[in-house]
mmCIF file of N, CA and C in Angstrom:
data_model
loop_
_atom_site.group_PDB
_atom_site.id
_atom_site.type_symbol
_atom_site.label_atom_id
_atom_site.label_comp_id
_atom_site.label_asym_id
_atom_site.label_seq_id
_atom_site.Cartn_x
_atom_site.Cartn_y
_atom_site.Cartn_z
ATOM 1 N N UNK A 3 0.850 -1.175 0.000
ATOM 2 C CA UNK A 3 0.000 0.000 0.000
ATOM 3 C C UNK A 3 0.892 1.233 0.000
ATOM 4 N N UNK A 4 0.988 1.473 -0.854
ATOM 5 C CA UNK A 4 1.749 2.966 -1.378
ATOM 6 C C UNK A 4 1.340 3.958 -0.662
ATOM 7 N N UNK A 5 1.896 4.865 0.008
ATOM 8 C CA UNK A 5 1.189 5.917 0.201
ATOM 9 C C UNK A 5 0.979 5.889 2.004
ATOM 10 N N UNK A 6 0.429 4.849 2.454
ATOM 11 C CA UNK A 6 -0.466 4.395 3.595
ATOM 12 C C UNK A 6 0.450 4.809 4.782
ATOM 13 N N UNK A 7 0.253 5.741 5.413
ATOM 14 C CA UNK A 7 0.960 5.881 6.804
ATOM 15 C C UNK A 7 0.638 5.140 7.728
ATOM 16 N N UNK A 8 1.622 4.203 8.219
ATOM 17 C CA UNK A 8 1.263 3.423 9.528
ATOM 18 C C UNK A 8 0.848 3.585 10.569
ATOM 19 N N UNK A 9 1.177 5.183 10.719
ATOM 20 C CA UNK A 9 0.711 5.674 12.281
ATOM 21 C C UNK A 9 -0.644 6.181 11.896
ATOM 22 N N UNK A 10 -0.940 6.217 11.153
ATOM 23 C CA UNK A 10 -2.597 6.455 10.625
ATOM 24 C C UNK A 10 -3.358 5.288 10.528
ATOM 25 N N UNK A 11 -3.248 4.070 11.065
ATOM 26 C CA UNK A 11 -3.850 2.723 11.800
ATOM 27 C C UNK A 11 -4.183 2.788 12.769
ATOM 28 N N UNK A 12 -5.390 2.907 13.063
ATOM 29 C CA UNK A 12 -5.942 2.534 14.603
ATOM 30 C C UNK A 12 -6.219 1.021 14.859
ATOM 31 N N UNK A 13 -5.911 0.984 15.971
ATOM 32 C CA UNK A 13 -5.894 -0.991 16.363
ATOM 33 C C UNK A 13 -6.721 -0.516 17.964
ATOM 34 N N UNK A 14 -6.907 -1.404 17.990
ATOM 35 C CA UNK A 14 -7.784 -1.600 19.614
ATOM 36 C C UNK A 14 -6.632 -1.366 20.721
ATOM 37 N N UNK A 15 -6.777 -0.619 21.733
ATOM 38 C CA UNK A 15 -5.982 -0.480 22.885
ATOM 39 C C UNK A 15 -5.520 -1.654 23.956
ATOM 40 N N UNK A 16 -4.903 -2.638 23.616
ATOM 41 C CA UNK A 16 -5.412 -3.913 24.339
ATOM 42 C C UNK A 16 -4.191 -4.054 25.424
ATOM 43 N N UNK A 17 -2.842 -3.278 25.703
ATOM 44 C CA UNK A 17 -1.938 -3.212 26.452
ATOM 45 C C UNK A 17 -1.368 -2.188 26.739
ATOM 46 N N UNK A 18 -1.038 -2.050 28.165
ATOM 47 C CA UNK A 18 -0.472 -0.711 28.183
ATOM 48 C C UNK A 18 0.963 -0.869 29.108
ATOM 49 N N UNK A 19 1.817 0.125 29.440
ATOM 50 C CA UNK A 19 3.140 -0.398 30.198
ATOM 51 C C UNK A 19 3.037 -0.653 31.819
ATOM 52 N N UNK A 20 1.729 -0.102 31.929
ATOM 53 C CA UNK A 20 1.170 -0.145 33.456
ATOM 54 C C UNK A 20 0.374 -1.617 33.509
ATOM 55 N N UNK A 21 0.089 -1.956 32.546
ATOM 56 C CA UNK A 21 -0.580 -3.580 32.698
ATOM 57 C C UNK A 21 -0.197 -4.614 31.771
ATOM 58 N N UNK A 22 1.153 -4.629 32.029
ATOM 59 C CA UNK A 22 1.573 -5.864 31.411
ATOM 60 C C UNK A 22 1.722 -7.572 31.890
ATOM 61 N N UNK A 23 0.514 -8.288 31.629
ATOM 62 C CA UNK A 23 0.151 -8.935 31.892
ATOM 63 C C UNK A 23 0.019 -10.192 30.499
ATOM 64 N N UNK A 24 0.259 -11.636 31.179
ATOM 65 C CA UNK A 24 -0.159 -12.473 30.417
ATOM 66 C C UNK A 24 -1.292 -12.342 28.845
ATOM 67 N N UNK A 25 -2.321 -12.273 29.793
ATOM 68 C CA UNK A 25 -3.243 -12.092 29.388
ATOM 69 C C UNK A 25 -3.152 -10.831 28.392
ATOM 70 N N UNK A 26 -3.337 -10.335 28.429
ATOM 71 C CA UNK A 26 -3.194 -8.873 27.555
ATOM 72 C C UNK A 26 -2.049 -8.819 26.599
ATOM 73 N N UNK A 27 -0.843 -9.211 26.890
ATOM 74 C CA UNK A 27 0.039 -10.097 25.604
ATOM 75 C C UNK A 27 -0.639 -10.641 24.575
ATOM 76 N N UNK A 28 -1.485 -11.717 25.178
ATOM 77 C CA UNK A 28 -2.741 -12.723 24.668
ATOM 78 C C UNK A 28 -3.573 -11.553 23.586
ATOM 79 N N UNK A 29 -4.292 -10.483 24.544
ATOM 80 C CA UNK A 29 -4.985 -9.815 23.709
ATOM 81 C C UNK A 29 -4.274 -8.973 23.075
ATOM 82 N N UNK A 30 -3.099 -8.731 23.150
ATOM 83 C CA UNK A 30 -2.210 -8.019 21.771
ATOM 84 C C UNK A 30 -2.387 -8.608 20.527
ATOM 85 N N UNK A 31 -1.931 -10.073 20.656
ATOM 86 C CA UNK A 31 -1.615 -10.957 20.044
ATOM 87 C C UNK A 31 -3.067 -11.437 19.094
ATOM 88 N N UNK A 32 -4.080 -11.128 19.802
ATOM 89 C CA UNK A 32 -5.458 -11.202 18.450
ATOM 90 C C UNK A 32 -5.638 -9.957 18.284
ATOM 91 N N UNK A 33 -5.499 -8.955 18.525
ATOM 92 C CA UNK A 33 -5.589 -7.971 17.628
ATOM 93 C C UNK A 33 -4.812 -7.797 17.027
ATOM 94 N N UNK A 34 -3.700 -8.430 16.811
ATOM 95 C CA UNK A 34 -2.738 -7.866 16.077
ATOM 96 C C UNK A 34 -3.122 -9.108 14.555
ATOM 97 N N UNK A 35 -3.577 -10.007 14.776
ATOM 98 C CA UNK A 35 -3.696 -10.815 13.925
ATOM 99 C C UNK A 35 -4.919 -10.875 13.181
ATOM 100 N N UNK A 36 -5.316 -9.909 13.267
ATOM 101 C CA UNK A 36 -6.972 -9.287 12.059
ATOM 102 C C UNK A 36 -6.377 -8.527 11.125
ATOM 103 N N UNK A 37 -5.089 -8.279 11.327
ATOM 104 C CA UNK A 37 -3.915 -7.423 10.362
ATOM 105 C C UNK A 37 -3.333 -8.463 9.534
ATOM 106 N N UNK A 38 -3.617 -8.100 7.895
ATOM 107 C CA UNK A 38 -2.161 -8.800 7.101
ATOM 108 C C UNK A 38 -0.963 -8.582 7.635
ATOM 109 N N UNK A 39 -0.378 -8.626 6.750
ATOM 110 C CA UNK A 39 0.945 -8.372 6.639
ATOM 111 C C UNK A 39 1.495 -7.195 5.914
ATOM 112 N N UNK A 40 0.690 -7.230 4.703
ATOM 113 C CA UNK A 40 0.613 -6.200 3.664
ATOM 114 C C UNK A 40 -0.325 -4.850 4.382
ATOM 115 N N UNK A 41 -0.614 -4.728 5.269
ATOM 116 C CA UNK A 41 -1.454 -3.585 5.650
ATOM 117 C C UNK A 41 0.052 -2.723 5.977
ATOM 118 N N UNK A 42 0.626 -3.377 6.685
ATOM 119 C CA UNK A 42 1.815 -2.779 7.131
ATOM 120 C C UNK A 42 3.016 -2.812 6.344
ATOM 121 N N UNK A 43 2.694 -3.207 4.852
ATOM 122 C CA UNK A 43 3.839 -2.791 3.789
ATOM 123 C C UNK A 43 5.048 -4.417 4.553
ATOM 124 N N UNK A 44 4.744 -5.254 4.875
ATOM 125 C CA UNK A 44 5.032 -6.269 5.296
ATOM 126 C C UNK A 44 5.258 -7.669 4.332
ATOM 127 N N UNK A 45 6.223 -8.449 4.437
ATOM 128 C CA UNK A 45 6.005 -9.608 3.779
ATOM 129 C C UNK A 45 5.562 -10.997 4.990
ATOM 130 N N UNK A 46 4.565 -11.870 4.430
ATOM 131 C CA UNK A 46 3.923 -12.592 5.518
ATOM 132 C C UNK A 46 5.063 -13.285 6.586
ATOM 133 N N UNK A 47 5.793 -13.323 5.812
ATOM 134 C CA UNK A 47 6.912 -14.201 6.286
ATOM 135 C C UNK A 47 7.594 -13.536 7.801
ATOM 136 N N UNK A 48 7.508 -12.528 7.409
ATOM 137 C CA UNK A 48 8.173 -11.156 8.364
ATOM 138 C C UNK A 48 6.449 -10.571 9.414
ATOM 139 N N UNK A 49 5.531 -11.447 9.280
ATOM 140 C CA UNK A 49 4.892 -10.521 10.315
ATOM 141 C C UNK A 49 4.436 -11.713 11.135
ATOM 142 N N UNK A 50 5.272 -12.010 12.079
ATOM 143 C CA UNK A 50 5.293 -13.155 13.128
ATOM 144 C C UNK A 50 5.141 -12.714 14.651
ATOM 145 N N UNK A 51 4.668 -11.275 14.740
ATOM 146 C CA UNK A 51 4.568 -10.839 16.567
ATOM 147 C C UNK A 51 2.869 -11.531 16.651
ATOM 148 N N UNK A 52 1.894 -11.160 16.302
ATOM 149 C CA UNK A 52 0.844 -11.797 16.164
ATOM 150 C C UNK A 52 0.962 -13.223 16.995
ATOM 151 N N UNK A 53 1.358 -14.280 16.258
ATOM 152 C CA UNK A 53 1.970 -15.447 16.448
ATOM 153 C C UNK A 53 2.598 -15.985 18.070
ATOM 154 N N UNK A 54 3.763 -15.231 18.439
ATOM 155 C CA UNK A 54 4.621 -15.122 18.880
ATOM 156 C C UNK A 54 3.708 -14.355 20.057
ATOM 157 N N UNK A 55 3.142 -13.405 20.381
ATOM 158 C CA UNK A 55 2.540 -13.008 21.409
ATOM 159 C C UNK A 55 1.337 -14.153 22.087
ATOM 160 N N UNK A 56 0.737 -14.782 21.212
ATOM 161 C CA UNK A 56 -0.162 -15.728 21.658
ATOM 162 C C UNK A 56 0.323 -17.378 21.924
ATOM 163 N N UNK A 57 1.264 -17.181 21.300
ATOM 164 C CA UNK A 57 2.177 -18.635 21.854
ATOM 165 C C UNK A 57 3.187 -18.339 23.083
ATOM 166 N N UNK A 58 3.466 -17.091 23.664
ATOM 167 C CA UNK A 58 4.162 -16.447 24.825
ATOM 168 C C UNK A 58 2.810 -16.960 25.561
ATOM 169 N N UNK A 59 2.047 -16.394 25.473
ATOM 170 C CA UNK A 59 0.851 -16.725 26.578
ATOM 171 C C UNK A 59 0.251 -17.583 26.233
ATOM 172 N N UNK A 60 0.171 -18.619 26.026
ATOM 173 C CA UNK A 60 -0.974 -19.708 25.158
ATOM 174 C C UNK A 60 -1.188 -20.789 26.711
ATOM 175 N N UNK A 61 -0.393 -20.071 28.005
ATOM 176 C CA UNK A 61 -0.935 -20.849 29.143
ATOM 177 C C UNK A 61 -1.976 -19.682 30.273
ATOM 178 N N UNK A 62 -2.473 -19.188 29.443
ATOM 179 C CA UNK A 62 -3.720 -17.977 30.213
ATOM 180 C C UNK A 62 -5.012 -18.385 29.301
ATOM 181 N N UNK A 63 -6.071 -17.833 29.462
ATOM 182 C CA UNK A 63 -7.542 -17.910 28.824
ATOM 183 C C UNK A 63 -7.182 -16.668 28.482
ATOM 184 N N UNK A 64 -7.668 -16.671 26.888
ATOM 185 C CA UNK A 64 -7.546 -15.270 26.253
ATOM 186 C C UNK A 64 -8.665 -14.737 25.690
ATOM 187 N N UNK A 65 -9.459 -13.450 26.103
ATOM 188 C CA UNK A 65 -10.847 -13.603 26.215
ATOM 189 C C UNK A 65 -10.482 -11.877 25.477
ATOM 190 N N UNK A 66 -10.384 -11.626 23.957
ATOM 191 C CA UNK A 66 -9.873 -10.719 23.517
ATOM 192 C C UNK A 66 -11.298 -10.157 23.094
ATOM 193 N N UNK A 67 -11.657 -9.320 24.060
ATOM 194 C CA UNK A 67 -13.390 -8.357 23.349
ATOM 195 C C UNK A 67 -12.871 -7.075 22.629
ATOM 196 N N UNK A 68 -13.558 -6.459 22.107
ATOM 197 C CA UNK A 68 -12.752 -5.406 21.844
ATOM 198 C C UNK A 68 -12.994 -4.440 22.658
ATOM 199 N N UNK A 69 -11.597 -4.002 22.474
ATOM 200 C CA UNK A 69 -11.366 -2.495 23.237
ATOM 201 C C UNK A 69 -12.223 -1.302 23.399
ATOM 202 N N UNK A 70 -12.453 -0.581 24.325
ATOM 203 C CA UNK A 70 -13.187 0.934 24.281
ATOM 204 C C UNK A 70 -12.434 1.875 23.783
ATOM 205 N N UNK A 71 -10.800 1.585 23.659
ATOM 206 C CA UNK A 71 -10.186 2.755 23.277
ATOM 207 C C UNK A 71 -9.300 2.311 22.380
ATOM 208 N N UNK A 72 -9.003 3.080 20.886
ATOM 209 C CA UNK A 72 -7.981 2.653 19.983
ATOM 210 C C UNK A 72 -6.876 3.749 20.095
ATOM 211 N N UNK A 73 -6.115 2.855 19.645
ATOM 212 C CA UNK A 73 -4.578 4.210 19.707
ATOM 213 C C UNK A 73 -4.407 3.520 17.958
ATOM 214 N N UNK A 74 -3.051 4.294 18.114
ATOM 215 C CA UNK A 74 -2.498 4.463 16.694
ATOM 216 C C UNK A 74 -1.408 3.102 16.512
ATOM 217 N N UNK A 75 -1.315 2.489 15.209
ATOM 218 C CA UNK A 75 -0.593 1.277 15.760
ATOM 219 C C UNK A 75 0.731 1.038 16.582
ATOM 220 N N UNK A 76 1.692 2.391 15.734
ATOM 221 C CA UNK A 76 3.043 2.962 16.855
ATOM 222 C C UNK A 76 2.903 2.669 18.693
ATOM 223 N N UNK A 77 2.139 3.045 18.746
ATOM 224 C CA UNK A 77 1.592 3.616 20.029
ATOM 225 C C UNK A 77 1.681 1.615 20.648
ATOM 226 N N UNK A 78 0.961 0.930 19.956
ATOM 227 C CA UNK A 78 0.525 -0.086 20.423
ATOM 228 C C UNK A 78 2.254 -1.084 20.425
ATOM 229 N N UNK A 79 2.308 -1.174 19.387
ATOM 230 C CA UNK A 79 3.690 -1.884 19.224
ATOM 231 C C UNK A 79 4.870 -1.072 21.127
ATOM 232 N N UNK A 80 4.679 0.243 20.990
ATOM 233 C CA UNK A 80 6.089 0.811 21.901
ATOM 234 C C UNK A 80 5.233 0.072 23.281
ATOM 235 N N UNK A 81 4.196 -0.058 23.174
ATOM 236 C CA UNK A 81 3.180 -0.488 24.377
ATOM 237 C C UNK A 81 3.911 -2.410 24.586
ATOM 238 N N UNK A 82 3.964 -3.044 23.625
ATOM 239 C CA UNK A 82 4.407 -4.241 23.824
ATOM 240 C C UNK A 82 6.186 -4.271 24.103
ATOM 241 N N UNK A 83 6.562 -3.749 22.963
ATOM 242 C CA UNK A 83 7.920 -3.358 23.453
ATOM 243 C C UNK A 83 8.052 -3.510 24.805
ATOM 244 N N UNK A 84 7.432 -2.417 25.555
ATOM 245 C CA UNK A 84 7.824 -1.703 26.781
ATOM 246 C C UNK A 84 7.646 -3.165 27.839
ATOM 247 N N UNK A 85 6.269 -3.571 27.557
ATOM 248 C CA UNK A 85 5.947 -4.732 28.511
ATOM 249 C C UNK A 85 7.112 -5.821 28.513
ATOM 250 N N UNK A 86 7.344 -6.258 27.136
ATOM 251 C CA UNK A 86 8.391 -7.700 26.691
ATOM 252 C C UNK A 86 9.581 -7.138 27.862
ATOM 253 N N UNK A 87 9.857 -6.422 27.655
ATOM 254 C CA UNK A 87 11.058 -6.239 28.095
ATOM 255 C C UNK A 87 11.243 -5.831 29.480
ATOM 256 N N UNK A 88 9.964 -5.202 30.090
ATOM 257 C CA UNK A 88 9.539 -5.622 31.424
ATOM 258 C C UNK A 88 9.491 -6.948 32.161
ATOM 259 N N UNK A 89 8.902 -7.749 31.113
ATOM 260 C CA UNK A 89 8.836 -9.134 31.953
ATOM 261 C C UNK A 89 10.259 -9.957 31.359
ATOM 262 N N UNK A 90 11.020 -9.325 30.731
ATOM 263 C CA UNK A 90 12.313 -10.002 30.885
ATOM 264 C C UNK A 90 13.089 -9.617 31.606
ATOM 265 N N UNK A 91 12.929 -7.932 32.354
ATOM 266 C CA UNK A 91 13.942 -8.106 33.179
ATOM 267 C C UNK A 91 13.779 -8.719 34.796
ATOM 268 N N UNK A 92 12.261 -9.610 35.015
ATOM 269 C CA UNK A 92 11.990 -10.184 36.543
ATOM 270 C C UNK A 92 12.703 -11.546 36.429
ATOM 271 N N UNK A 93 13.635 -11.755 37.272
ATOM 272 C CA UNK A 93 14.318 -13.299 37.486
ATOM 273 C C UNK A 93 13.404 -14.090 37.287
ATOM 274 N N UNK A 94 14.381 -15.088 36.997
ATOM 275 C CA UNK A 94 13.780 -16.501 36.388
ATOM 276 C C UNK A 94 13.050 -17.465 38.174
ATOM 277 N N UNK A 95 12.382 -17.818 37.938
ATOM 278 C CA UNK A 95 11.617 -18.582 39.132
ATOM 279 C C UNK A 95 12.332 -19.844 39.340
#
């Protein structure tokens, strides 16, 4: 899609850096997957967070309704970012 600004995507609000949680990984992870690949100027091969967020959590119930609030997709991605790397820096159990 020529032209198409990414930050001009609204996606459902489904994580934030204050609630990074299993679950909500989970619901990243189906909203993110109602998205091609090609929406985001993407090759399929290369759009594996979708995937990868719901197989991180695939030991929670993932009960993905939609959101009351959408952000912009930027917004959502720095939102997972922020979490991943939150729950990598708590020691291993």
């Amino acid at each position: 899609m020529k032209g198409l600004k990414i930050s001009m995507i609204f996606v459902d609000h489904m994580i934030t850096p204050e609630h990074c949680t299993l679950d909500n990984f989970c619901k990243a992870g189906e909203v993110l997957s109602k998205y091609k690949a090609e929406t985001f100027g993407l090759d399929e091969k290369d759009w594996r967070l979708p995937r990868k967020l719901i197989a991180y959590s695939r030991k929670t119930t993932c009960n993905a309704k939609a959101g009351d609030q959408e952000v912009e997709f930027p917004q959502l991605l720095h939102s997972i970012k922020h979490c991943a790397q939150k729950e990598y820096r708590k020691p291993c159990a």
